[in-house]
mmCIF file of C-alpha atoms and ligand atoms in Angstrom:
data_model
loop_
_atom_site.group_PDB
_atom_site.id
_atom_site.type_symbol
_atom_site.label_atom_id
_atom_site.label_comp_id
_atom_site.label_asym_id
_atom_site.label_seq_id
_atom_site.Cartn_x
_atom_site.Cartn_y
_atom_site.Cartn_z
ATOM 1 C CA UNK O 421 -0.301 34.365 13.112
ATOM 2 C CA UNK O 422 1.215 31.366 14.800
ATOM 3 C CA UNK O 423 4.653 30.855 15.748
ATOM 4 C CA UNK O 424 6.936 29.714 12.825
ATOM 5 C CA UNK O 425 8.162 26.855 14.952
ATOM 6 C CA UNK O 426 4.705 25.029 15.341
ATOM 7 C CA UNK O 427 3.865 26.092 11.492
ATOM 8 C CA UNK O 428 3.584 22.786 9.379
ATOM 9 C CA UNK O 429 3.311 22.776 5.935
ATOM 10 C CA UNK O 430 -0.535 21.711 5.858
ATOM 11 C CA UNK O 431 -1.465 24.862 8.265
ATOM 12 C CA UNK O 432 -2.696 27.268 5.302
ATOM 13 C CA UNK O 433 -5.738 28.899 4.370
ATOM 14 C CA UNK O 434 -5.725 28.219 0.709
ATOM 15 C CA UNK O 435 -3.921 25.847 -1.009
ATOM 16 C CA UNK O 436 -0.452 26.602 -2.774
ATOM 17 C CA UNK O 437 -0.456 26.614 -6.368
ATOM 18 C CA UNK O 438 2.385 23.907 -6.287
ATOM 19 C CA UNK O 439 -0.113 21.628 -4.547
ATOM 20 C CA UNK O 440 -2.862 21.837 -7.650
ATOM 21 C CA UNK O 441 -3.001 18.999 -9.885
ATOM 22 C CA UNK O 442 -4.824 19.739 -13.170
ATOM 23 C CA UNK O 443 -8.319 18.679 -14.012
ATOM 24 C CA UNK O 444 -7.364 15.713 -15.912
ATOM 25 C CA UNK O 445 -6.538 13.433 -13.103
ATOM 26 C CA UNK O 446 -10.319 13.842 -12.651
ATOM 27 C CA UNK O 447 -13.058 15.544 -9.716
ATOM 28 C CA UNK O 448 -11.636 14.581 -6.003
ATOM 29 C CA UNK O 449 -15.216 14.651 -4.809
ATOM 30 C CA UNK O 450 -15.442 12.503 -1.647
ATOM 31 C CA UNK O 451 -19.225 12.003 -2.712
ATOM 32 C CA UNK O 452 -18.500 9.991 -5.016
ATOM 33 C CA UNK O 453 -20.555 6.594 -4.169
ATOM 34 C CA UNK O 454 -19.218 4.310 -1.915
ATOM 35 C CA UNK O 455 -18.892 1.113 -2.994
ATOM 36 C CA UNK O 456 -20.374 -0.921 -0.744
ATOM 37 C CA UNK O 457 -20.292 -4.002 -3.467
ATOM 38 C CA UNK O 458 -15.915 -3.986 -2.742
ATOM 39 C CA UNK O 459 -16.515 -7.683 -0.781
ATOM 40 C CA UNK O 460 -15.728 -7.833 2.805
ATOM 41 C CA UNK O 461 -14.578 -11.437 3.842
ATOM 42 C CA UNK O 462 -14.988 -13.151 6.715
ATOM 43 C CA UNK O 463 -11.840 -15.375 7.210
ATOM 44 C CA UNK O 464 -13.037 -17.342 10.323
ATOM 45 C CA UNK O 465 -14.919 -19.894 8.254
ATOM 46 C CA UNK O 466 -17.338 -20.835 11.494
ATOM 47 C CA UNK O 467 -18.835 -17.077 10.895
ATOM 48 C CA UNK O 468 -19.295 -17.020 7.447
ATOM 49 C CA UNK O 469 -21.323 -18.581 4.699
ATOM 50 C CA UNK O 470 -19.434 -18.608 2.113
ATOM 51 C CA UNK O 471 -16.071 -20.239 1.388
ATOM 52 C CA UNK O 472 -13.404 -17.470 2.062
ATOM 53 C CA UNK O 473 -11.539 -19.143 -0.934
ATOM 54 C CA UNK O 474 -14.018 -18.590 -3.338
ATOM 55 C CA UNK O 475 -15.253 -14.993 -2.067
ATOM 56 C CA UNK O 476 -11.105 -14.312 -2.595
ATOM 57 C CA UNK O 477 -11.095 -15.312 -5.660
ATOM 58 C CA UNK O 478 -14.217 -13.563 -7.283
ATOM 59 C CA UNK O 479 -13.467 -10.712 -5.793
ATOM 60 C CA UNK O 480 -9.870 -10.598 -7.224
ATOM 61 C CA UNK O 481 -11.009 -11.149 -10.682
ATOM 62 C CA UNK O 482 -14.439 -8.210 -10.408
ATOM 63 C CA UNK O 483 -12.780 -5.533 -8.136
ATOM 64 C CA UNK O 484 -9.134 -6.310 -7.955
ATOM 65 C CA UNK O 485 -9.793 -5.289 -4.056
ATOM 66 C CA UNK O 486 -11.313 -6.667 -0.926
ATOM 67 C CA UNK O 487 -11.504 -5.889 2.490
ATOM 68 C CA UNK O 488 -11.203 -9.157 5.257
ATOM 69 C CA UNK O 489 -12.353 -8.775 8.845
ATOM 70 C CA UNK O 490 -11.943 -12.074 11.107
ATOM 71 C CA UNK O 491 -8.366 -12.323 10.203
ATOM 72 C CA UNK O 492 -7.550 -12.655 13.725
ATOM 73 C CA UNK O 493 -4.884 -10.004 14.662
ATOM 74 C CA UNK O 494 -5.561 -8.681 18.019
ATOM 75 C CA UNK O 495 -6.982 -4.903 17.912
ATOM 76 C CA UNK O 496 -4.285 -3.904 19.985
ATOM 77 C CA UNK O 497 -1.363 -4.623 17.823
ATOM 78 C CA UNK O 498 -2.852 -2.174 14.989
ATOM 79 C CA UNK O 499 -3.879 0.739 17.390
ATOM 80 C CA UNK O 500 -0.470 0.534 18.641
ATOM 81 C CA UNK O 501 1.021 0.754 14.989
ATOM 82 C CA UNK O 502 -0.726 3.695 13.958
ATOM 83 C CA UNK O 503 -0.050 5.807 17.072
ATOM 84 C CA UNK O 504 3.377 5.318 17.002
ATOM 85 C CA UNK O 505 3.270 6.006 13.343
ATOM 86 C CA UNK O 506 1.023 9.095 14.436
ATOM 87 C CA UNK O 507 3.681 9.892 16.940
ATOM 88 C CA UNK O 508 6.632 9.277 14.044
ATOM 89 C CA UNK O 509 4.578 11.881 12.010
ATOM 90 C CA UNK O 510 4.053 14.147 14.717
ATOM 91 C CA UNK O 511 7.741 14.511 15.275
ATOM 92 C CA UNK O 512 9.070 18.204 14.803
ATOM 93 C CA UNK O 513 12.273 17.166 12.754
ATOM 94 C CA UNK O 514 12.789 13.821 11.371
ATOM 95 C CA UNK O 515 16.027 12.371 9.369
ATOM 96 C CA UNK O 516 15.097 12.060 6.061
ATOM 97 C CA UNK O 517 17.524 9.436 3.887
ATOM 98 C CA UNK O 518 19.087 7.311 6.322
ATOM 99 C CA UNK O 519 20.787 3.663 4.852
ATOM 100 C CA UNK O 520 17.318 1.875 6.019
ATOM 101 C CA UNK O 521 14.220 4.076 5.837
ATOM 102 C CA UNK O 522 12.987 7.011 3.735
ATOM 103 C CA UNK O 523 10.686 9.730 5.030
ATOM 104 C CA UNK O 524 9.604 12.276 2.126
ATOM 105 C CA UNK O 525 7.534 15.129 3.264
ATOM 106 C CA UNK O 526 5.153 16.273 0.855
ATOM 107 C CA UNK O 527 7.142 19.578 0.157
ATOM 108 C CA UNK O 528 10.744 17.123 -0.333
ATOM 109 C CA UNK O 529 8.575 15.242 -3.197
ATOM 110 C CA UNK O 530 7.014 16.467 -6.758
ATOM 111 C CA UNK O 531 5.228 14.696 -9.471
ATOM 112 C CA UNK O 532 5.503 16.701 -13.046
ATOM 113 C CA UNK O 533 6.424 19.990 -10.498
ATOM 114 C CA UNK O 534 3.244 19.105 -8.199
ATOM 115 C CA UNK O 535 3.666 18.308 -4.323
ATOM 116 C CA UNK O 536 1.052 15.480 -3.013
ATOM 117 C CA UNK O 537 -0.714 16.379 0.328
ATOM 118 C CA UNK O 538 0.745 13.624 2.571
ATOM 119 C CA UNK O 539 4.129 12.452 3.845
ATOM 120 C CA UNK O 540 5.129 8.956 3.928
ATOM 121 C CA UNK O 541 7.654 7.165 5.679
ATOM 122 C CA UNK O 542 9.002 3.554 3.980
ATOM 123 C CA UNK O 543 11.278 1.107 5.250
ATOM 124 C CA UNK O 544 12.081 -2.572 4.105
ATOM 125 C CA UNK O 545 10.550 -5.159 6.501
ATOM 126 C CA UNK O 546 11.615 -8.446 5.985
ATOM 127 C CA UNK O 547 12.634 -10.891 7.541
ATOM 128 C CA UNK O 548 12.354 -8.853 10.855
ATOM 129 C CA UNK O 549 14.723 -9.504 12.647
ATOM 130 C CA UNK O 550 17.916 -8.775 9.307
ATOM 131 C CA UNK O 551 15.908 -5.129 9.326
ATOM 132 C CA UNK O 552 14.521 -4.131 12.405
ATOM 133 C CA UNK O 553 17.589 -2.016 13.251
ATOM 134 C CA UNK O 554 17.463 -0.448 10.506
ATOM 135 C CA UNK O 555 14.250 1.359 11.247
ATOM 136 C CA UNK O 556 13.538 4.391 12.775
ATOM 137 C CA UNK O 557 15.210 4.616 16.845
ATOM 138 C CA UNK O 558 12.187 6.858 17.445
ATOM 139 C CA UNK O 559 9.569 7.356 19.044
ATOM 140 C CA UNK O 560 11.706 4.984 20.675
ATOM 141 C CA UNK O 561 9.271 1.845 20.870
ATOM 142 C CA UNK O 562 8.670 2.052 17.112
ATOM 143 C CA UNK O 563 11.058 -1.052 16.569
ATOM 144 C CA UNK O 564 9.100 -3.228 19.087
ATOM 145 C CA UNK O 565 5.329 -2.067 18.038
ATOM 146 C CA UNK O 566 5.902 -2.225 14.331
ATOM 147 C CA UNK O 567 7.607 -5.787 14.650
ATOM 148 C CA UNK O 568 4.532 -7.022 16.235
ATOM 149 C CA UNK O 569 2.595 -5.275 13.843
ATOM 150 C CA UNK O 570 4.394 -6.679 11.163
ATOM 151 C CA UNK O 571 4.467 -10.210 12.598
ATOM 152 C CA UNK O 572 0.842 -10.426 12.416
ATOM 153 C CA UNK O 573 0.818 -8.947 8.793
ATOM 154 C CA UNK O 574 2.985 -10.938 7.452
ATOM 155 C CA UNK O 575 0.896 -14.540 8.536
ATOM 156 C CA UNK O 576 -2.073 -12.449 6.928
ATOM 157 C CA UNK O 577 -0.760 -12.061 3.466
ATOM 158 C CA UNK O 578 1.145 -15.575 3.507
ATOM 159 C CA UNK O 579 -2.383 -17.259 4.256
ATOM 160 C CA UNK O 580 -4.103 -15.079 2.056
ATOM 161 C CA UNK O 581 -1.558 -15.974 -0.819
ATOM 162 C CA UNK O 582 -1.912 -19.262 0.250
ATOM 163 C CA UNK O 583 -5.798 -18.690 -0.152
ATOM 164 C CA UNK O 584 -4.984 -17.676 -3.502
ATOM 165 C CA UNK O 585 -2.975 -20.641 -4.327
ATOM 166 C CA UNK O 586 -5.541 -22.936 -3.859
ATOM 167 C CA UNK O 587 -8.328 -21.169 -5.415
ATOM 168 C CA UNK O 588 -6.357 -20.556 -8.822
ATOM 169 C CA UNK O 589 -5.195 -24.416 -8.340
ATOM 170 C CA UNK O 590 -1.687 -23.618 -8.200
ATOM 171 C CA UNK O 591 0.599 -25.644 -5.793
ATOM 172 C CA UNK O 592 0.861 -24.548 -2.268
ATOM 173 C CA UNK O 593 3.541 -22.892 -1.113
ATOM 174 C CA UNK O 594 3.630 -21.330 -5.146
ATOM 175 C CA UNK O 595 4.358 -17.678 -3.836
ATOM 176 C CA UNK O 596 6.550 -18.451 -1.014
ATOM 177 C CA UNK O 597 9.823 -17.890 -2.767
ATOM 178 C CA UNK O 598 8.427 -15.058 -4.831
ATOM 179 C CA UNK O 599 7.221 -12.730 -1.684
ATOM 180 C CA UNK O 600 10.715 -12.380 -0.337
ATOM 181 C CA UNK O 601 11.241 -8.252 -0.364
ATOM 182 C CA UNK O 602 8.119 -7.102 1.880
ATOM 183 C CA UNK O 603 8.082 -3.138 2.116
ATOM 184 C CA UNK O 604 6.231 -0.834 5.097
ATOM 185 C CA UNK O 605 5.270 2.552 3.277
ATOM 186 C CA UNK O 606 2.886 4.419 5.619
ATOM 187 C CA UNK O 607 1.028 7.842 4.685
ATOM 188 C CA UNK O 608 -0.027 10.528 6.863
ATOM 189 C CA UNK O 609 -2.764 12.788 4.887
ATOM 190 C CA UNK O 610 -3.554 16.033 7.082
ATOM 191 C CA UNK O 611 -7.137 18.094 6.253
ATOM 192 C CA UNK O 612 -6.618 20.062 3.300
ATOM 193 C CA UNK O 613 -8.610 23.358 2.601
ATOM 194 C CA UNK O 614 -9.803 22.225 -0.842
ATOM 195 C CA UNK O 615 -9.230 18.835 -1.654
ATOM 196 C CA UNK O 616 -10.764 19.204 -4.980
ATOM 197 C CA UNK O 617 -7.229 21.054 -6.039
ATOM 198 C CA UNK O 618 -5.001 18.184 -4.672
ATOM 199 C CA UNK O 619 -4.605 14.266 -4.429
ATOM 200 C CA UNK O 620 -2.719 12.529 -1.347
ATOM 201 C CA UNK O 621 -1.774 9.595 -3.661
ATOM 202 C CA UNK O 622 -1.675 9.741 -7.456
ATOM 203 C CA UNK O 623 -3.183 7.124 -9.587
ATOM 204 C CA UNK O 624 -1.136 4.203 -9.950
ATOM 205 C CA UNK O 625 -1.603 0.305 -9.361
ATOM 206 C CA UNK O 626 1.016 -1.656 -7.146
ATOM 207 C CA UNK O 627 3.979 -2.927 -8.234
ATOM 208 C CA UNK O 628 3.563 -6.081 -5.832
ATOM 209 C CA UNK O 629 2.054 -9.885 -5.469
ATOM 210 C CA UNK O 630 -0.780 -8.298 -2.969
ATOM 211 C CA UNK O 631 -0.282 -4.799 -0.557
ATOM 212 C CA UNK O 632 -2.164 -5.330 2.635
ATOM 213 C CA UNK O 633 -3.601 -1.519 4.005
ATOM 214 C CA UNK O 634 -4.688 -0.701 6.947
ATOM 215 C CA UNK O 635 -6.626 2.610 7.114
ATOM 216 C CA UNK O 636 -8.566 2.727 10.564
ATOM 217 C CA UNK O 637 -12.064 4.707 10.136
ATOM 218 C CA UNK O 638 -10.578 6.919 7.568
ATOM 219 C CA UNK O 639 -11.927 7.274 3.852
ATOM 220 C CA UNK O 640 -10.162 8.653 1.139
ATOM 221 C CA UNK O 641 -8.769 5.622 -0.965
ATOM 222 C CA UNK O 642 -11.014 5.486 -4.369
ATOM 223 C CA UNK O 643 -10.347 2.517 -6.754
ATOM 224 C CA UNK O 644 -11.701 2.501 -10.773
ATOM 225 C CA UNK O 645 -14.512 0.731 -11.429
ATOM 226 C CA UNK O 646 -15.964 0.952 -14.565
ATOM 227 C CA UNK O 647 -15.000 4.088 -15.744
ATOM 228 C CA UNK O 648 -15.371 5.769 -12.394
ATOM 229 C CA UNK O 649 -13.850 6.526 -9.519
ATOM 230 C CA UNK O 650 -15.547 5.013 -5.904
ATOM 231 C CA UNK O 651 -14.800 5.193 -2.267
ATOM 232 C CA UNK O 652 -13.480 2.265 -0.563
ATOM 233 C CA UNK O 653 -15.520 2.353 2.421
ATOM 234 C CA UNK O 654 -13.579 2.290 6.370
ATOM 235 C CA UNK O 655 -14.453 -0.603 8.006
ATOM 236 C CA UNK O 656 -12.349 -0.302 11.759
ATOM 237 C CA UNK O 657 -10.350 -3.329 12.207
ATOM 238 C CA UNK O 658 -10.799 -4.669 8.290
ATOM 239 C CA UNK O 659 -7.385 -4.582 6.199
ATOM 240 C CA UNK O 660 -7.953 -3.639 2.582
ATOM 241 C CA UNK O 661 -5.965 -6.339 0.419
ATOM 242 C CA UNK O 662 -5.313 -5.658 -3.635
ATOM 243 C CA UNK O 663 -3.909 -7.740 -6.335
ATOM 244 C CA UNK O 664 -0.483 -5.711 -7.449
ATOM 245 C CA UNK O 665 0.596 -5.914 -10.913
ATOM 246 C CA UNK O 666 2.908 -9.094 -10.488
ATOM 247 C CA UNK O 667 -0.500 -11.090 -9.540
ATOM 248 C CA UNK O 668 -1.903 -10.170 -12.507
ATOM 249 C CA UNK O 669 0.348 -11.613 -14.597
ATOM 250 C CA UNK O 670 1.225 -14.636 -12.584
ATOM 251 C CA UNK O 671 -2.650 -15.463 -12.699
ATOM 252 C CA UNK O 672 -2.355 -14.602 -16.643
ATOM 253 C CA UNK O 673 -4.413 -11.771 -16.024
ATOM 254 C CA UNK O 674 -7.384 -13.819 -14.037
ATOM 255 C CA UNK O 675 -6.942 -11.527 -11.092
ATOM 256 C CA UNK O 676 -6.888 -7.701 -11.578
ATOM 257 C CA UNK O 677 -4.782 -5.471 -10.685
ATOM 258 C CA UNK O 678 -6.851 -2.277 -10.243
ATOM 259 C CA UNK O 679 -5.808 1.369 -10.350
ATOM 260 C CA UNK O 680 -6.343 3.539 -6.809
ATOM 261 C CA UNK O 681 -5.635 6.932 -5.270
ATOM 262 C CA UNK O 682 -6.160 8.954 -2.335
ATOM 263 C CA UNK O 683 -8.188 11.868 -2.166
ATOM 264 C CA UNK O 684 -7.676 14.619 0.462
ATOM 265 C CA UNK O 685 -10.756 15.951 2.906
ATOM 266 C CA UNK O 686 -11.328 18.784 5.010
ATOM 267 C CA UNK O 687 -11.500 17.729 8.246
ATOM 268 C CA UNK O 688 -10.125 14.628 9.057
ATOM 269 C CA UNK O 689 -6.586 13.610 9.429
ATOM 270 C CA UNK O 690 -6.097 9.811 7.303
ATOM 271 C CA UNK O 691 -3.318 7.638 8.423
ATOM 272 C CA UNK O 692 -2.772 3.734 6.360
ATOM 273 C CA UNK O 693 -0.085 1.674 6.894
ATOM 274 C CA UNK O 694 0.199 -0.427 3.603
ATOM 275 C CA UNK O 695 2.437 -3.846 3.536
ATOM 276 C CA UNK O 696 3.490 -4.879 -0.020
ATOM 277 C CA UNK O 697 4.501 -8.227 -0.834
ATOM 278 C CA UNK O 698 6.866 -8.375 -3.756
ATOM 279 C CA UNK O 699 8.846 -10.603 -5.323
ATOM 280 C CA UNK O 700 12.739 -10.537 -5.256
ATOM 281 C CA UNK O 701 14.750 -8.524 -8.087
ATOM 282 C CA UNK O 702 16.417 -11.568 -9.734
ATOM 283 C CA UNK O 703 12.813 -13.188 -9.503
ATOM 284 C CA UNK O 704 11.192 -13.936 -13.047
ATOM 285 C CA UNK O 705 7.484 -13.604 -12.974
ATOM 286 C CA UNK O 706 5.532 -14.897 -15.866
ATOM 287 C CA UNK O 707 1.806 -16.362 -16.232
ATOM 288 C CA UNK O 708 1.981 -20.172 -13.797
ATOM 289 C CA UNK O 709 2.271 -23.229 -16.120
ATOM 290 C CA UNK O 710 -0.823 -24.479 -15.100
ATOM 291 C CA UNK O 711 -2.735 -21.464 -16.182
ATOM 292 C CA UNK O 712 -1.551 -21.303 -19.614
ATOM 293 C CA UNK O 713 -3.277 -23.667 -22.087
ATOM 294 C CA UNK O 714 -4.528 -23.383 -26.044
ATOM 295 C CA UNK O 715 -7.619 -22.054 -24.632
ATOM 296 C CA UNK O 716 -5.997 -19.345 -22.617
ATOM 297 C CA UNK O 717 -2.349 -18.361 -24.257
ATOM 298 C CA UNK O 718 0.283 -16.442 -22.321
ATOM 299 C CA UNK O 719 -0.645 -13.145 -22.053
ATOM 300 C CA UNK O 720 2.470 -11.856 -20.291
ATOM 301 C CA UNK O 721 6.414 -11.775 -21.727
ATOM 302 C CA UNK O 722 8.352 -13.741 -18.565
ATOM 303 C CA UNK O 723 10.249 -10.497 -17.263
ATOM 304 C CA UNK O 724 12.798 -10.541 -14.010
ATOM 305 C CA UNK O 725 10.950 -8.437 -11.192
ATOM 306 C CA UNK O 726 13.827 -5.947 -11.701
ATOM 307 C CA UNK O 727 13.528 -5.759 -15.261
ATOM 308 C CA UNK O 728 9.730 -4.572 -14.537
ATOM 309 C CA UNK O 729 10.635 -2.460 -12.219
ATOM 310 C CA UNK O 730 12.476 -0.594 -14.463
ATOM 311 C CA UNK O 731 9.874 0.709 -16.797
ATOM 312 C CA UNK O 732 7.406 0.917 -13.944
ATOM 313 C CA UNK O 733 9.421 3.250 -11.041
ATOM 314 C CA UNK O 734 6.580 4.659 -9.193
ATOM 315 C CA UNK O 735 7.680 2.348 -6.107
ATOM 316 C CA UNK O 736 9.753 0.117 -7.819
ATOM 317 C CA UNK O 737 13.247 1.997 -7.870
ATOM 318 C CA UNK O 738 12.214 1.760 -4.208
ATOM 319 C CA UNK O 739 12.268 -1.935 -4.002
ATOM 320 C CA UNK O 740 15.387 -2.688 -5.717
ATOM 321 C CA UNK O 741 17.558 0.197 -4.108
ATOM 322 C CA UNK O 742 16.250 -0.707 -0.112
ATOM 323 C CA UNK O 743 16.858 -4.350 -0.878
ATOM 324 C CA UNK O 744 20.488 -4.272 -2.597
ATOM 325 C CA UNK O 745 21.041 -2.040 0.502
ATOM 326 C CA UNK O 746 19.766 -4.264 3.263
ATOM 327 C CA UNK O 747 22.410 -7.176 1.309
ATOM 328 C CA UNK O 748 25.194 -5.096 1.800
ATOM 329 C CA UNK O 749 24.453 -4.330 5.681
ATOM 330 C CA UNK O 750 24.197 -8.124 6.504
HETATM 331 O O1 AKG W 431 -2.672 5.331 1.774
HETATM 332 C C1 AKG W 431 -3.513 4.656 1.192
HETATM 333 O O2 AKG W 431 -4.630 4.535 1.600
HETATM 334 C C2 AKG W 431 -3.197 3.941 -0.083
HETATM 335 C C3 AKG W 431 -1.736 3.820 -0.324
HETATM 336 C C4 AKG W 431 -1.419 3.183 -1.641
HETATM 337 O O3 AKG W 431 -2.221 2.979 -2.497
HETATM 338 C C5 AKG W 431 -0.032 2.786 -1.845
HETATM 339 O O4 AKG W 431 0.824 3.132 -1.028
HETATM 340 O O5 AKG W 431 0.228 2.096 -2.843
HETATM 341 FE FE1 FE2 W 432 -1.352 1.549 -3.953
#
């Protein structure tokens, strides 16, 4: 029997009723195929063959989901993120409200009377420098490593938006002004002893423009295709990028926005770090002009991001609350 002070929630033999979910959010299986058809991109266009515009673009309308690699963040900057995320995680005690960040452990948090098997940590993250001290004070360097992180991240998703722009045909610079409440939410996922009881993340799809995930050499994310659930592969040093919900409609429904979850394993401790891009509250997001014609109607009701947000709370109370709170610090 250990100690009750090193006992974590996650040390136990068989898994607490409160962590089952019933059957019909489907098997957890982590045999399920891997689909090794979710593109990976090359973004340094002197490696690859094909034009990273159009491999974006196809791959946003089939899968929803791609992976780049070649994006040109140094290795460094993401090893240090995740160890001092490892080492935020690690912590024996840990706030858990404070005015700027939210840490839920898994026994804190309950869908339908059901605790997920992870804990997450979120935090608003831009601009930098109005939020950084608002972020966790330790470990003690997690201001300066997850600023660099984010730095890096948030050139990624502006060029990849700005990859999107283009290929769709929509103005450059179309999703500047809409990508103006950027959100950190990373998730530890410890072994479980039978991960075909519980889920780390339930299904959902993301209330964003695009989330950018980092997940190191760690599988567990599945995404629907067709009917069935598949493995994102782990591809060290590749960020997974997916189309969130606001995409969707802003592309009239062009791009997908695809439903995902985590599944738990046995052995293996996962760790992502997942960016999401999202528009403001007062922000109205409806189908672009210029993809709207007889031929292709409006699909979408124009809707204020906050007004969606409403109906669709899995993140989104999230958004609006951390953002009318980071107004009234500055
Ligand atoms: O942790 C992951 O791998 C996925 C997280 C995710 O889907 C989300 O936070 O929306
Ligand atoms: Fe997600």
């Amino acid at each position: 029997m250990k100690e009750l002070k090193d006992s974590k929630w996650f040390d136990v033999e068989f898994v607490p009723k409160d962590y089952v979910f019933s059957k019909e959010y489907g098997p957890r299986n982590l045999d399920s195929p891997v689909c090794d058809s979710i593109p990976v991109i090359d973004l340094s266009k002197a490696n690859g063959h094909i034009d990273p515009v159009e491999a974006i673009l196809s791959a946003s309308q089939e899968f929803g989901f791609f992976q780049v690699i070649n994006h040109g963040i140094p290795e460094n900057k993401v090893s240090d993120a995740m160890s001092v995320l490892k080492e935020f995680f690690d912590m024996p005690s840990k706030e858990t409200h404070t005015k700027g960040w939210i840490y839920t452990n898994s026994t804190d948090y309950a869908k339908d009377g059901v605790h997920l098997w992870r804990e997450n940590l979120k935090h608003p993250c831009h601009p930098i420098e109005d939020c950084i001290h608002l972020w966790p004070e330790n470990p003690t360097r997690y201001q300066e490593v997850i600023s660099a992180y984010l730095v890096e991240i948030q050139k990624l998703s502006l060029r990849i938006l700005e990859m999107i722009c283009e290929g769709l045909g929509l103005k450059g610079g179309y999703f500047e002004d809409m990508s103006e409440v950027q959100l950190l939410s990373s998730n530890i996922y410890p072994p479980c002893p039978d991960p075909n009881l519980t889920l780390g993340i339930l299904p959902h799809q993301d209330p964003s423009l695009i989330t950018v995930l980092y997940q190191g050499d760690s599988t567990g994310l599945q995404v629907m295709k067709d009917g069935q659930w598949v493995n994102v592969g782990a591809i060290p040093n590749a960020f997974v990028v997916n189309i969130g919900n606001q995409l969707e409609i802003i592309s009239n429904g062009r791009l997908k926005s695809i439903k995902h979850r985590v599944v738990n394993n046995t052995r293996d401790t996962r760790l992502s770090i997942a960016t999401f891009v999202n528009p403001s509250p007062d922000c109205i997001i409806e189908p672009a002009k210029v993809l709207v014609n007889e031929m292709e109607p409006s699909r979408y009701t124009p809707k204020q991001y906050k007004e969606y947000v409403q109906y669709n709370n899995a993140f989104g109370d999230y958004t609006v609350a951390i953002q009318n709170a980071l107004r009234s610090e500055n």
